[in-house]
PDB file of C-alpha atoms in Angstrom:
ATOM      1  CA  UNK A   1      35.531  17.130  -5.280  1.00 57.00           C
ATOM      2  CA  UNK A   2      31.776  17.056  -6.831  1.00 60.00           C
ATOM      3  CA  UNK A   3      29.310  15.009  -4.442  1.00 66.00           C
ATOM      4  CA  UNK A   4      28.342  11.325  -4.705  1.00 70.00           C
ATOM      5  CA  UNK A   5      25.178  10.793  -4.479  1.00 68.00           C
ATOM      6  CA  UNK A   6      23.312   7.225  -4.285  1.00 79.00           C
ATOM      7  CA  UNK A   7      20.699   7.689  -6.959  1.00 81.00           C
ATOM      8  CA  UNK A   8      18.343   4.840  -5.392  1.00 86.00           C
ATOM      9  CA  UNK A   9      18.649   6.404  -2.297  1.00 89.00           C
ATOM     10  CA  UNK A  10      17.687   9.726  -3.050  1.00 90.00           C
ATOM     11  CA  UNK A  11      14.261   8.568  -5.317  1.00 91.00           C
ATOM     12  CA  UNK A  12      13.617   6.572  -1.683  1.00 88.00           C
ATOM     13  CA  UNK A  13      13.847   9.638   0.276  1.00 90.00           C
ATOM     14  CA  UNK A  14      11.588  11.811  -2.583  1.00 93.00           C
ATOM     15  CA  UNK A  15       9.042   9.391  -2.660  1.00 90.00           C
ATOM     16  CA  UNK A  16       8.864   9.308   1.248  1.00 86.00           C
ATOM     17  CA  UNK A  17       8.729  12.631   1.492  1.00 91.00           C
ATOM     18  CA  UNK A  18       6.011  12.631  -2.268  1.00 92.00           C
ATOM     19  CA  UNK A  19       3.659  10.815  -0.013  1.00 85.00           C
ATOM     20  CA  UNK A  20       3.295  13.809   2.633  1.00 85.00           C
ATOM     21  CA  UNK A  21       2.512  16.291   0.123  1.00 90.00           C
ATOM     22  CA  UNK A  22       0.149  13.937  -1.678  1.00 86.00           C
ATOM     23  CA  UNK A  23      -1.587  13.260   1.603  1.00 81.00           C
ATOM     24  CA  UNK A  24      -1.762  17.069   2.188  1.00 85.00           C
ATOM     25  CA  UNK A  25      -2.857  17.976  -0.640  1.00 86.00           C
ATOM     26  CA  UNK A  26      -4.341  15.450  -2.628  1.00 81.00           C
ATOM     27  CA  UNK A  27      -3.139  14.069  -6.015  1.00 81.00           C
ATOM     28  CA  UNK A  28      -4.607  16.419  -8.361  1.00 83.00           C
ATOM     29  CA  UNK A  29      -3.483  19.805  -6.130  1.00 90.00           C
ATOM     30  CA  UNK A  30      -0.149  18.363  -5.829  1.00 92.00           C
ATOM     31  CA  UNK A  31       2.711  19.750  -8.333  1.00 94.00           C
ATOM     32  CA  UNK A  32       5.763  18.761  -8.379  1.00 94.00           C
ATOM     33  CA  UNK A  33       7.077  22.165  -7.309  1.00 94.00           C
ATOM     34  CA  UNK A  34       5.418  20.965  -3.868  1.00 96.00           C
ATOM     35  CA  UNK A  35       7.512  18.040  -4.065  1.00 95.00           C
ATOM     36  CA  UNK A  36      10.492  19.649  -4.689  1.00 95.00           C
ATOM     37  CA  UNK A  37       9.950  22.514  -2.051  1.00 95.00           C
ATOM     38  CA  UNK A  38       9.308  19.059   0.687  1.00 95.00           C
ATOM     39  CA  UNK A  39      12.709  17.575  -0.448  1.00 94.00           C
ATOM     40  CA  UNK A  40      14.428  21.039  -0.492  1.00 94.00           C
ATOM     41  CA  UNK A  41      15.447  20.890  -4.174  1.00 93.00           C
ATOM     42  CA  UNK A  42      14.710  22.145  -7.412  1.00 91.00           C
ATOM     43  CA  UNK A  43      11.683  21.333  -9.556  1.00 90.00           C
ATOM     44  CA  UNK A  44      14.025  20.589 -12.531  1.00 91.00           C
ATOM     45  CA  UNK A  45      16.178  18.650 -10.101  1.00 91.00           C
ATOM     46  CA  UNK A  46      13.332  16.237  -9.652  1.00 92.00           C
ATOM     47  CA  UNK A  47      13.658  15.367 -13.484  1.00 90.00           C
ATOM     48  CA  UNK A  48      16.674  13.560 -12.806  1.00 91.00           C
ATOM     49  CA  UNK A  49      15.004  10.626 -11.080  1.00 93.00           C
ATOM     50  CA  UNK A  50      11.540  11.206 -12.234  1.00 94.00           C
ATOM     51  CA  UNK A  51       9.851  11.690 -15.865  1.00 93.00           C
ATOM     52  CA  UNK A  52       6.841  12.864 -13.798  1.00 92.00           C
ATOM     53  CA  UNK A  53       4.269  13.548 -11.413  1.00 90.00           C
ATOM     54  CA  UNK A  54       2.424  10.397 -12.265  1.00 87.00           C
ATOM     55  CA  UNK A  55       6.026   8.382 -12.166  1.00 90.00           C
ATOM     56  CA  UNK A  56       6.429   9.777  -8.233  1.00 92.00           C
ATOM     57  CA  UNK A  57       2.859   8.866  -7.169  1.00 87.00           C
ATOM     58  CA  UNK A  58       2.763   5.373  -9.261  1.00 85.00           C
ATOM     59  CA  UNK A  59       6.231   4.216  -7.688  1.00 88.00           C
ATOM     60  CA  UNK A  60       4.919   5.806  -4.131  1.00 83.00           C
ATOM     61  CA  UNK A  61       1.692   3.765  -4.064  1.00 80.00           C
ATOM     62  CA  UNK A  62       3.873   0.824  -5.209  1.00 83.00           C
ATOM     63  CA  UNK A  63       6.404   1.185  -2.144  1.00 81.00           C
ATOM     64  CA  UNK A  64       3.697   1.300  -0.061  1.00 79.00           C
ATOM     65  CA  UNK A  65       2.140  -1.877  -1.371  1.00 82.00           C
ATOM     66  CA  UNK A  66       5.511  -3.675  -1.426  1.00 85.00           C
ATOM     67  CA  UNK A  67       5.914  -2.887   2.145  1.00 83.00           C
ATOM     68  CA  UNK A  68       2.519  -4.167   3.170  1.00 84.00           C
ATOM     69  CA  UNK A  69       3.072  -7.450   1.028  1.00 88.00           C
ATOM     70  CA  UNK A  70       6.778  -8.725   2.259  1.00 91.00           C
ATOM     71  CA  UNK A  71       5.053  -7.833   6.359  1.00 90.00           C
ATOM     72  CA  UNK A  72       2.202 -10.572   4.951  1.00 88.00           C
ATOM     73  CA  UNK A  73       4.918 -12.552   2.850  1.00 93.00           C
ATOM     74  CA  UNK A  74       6.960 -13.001   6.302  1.00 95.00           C
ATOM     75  CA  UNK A  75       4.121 -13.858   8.169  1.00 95.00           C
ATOM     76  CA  UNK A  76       2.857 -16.570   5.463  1.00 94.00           C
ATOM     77  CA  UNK A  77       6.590 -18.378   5.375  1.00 94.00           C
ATOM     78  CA  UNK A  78       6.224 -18.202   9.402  1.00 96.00           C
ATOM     79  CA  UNK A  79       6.741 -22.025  10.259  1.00 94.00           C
ATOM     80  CA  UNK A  80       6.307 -21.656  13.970  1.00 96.00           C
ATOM     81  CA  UNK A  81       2.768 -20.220  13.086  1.00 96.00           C
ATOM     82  CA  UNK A  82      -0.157 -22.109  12.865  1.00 95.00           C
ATOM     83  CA  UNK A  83      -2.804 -20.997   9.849  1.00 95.00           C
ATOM     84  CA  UNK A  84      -5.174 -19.517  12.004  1.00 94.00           C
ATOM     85  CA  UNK A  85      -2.221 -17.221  14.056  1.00 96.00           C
ATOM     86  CA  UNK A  86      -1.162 -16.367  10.275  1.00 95.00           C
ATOM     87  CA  UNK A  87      -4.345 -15.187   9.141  1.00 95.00           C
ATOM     88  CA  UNK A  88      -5.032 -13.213  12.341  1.00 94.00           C
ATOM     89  CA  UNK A  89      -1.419 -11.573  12.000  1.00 95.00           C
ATOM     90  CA  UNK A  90      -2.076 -10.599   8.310  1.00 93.00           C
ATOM     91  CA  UNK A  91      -5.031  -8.903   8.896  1.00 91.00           C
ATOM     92  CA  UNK A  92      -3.605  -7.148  12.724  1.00 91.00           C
ATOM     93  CA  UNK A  93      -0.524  -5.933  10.761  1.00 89.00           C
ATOM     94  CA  UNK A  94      -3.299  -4.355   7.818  1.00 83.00           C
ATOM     95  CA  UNK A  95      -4.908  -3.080  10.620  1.00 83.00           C
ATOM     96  CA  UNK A  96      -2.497  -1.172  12.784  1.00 85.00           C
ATOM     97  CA  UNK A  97      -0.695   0.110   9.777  1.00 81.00           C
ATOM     98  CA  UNK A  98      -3.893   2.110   9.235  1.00 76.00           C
ATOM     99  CA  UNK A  99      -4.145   2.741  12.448  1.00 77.00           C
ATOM    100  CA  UNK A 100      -0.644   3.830  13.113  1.00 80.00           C
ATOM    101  CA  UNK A 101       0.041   5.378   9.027  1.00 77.00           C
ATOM    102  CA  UNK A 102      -3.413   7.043   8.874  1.00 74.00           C
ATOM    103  CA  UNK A 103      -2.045   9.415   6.242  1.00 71.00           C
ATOM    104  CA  UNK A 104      -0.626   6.640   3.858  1.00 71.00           C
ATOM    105  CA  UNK A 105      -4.460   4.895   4.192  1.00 73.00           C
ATOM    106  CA  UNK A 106      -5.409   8.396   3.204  1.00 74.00           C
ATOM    107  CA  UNK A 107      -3.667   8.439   0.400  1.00 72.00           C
ATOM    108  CA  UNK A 108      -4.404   4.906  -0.795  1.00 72.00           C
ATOM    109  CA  UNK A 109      -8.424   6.041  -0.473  1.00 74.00           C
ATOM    110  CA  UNK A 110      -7.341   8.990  -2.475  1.00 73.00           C
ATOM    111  CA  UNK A 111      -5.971   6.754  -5.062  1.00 72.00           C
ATOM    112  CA  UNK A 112      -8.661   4.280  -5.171  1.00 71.00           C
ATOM    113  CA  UNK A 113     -11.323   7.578  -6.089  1.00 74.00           C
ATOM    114  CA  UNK A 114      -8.877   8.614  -8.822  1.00 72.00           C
ATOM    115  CA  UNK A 115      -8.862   5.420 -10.276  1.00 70.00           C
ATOM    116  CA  UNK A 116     -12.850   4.424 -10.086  1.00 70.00           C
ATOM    117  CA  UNK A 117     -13.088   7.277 -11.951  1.00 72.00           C
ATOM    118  CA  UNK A 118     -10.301   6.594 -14.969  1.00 66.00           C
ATOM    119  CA  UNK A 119      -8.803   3.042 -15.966  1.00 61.00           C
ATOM    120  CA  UNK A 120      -5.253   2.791 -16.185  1.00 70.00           C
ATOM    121  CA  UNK A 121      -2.389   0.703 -15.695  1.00 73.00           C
ATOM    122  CA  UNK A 122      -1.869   1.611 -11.734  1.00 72.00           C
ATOM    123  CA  UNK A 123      -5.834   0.593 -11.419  1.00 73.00           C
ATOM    124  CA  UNK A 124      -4.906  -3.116 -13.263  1.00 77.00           C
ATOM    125  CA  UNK A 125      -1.967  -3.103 -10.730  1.00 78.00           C
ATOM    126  CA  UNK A 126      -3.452  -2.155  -7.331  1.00 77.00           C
ATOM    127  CA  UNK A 127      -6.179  -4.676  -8.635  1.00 79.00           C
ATOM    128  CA  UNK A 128      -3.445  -7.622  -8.808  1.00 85.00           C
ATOM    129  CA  UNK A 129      -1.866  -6.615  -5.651  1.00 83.00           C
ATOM    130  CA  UNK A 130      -5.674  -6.766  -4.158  1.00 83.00           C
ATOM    131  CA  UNK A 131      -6.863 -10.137  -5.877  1.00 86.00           C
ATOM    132  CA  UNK A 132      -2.793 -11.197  -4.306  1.00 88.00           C
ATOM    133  CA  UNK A 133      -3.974 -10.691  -0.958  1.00 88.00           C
ATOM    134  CA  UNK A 134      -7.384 -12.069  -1.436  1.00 88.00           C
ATOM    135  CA  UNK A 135      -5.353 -15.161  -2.719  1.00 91.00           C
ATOM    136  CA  UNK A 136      -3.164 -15.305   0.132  1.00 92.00           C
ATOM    137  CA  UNK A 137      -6.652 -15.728   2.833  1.00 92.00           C
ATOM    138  CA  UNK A 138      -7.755 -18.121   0.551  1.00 93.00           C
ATOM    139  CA  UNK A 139      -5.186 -20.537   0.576  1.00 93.00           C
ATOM    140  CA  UNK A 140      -3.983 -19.799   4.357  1.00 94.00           C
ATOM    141  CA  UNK A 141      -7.717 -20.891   4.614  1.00 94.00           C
ATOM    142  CA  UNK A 142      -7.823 -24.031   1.994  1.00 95.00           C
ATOM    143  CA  UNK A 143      -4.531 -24.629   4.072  1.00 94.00           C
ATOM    144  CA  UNK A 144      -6.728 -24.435   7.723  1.00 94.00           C
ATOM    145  CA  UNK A 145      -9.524 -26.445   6.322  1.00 94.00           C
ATOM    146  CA  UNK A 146      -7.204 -29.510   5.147  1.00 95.00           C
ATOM    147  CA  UNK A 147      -5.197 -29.290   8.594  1.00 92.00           C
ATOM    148  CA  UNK A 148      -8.592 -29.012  10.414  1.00 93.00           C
ATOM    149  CA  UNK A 149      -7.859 -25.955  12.062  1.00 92.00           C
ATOM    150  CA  UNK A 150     -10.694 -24.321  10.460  1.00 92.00           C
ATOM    151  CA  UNK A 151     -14.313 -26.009   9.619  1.00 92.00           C
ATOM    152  CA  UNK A 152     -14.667 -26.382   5.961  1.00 93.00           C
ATOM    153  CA  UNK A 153     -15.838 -23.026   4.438  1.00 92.00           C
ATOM    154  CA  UNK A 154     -15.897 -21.842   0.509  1.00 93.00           C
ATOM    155  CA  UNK A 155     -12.290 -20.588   0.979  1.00 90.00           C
ATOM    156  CA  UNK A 156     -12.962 -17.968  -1.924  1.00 89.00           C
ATOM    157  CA  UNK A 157     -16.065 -16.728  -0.478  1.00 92.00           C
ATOM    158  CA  UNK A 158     -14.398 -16.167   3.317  1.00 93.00           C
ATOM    159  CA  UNK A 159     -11.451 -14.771   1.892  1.00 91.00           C
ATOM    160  CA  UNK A 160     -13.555 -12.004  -0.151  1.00 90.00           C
ATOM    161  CA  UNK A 161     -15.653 -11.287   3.741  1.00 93.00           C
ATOM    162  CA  UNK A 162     -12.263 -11.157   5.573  1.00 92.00           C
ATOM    163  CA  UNK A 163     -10.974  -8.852   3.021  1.00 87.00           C
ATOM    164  CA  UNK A 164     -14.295  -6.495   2.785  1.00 88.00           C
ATOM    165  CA  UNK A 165     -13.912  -6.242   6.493  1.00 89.00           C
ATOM    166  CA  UNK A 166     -10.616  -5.502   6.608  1.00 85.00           C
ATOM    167  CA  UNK A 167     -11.429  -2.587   3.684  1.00 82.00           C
ATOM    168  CA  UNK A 168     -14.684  -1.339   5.618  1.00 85.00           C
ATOM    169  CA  UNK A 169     -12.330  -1.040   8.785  1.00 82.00           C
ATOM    170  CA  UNK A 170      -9.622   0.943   6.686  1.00 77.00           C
ATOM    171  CA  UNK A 171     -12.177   3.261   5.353  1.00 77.00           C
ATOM    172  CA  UNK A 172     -13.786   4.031   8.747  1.00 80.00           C
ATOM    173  CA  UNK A 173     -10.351   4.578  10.435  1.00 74.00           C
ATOM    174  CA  UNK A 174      -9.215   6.690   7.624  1.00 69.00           C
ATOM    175  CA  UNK A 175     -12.435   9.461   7.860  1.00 72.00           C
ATOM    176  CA  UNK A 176     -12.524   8.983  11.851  1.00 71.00           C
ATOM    177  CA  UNK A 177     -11.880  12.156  13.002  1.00 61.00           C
ATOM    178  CA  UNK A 178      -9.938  11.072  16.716  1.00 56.00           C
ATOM    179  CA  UNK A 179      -8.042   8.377  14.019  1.00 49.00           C
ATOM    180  CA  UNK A 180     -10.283   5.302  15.986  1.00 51.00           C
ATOM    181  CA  UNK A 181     -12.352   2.892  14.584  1.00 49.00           C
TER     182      UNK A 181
END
């Protein structure tokens, strides 16, 4: 009797295990022969749930995105938390996922060189998901200032600080060589 296998499944386990071989080696040394050899199948075997390297590490750098934004999105809906706990949470949970995933913030630094250097589509997305955030401080913050929880501020301007010190913190973890701040 031939084996069923659950497609979605599967392309969840190869892109968990495409992130530790693009973290290893980088984007551009990766092929997807390392892939395959990580997930213990064929290169041609990938082709069956992937048109391509740049498919794996697109929908890779998506998951991880998706997982950061439903942690915020759950934190945001949160009616037991006040703005200011919500904003704190947000950026603690940004925080200790670099702390604790060190690799994956590796890899999203990795990502961010690649695209400075070439526009594409993932760069227009990551910059979405990015400004989405950005939003989400701002009106958390607009939301603060109108409850009086938070002196009035230019909501757009604090957001962009809060952010840019959450990114400067990522980027120091990431190239800290004990994986501390």
């Amino acid at each position: 009797m031939p084996k069923i296998v659950d497609h979605e499944k599967k392309k969840e386990v190869i892109l968990e295990k495409a992130l530790i071989v693009f973290v290893e080696k980088g984007y551009y040394n990766t092929r997807l022969s390392d892939i395959a050899d990580e997930c213990g199948m064929g290169r041609t075997t990938l082709y069956q749930y992937f048109k391509n390297k740049d498919e794996i590490f697109h929908l890779a750098v998506k998951h991880v995105f998706e997982v950061l934004e439903n942690e915020y999105r759950r934190i945001i809906y949160d009616p037991q938390l006040t703005v200011l706990e919500k904003i704190k949470r947000i950026i603690t949970n940004i925080v200790l996922k670099c702390i604790n995933e060190k690799s994956i913030m590796i890899l999203l630094i990795d990502l961010w060189l690649i695209l400075k250097r070439e526009s594409n589509e993932l760069l227009d997305s990551v910059n979405k998901r990015i400004d989405n955030l950005r939003n989400v401080l701002g009106g958390l913050l607009e939301q603060g200032i109108k409850a009086k929880e938070i002196r009035p501020v230019n909501e757009d301007s604090m957001a962009s600080a809060l952010f840019g010190l959450v990114e400067s913190y990522i980027l120091q973890t990431s190239l800290a060589k004990d994986g501390s701040g």
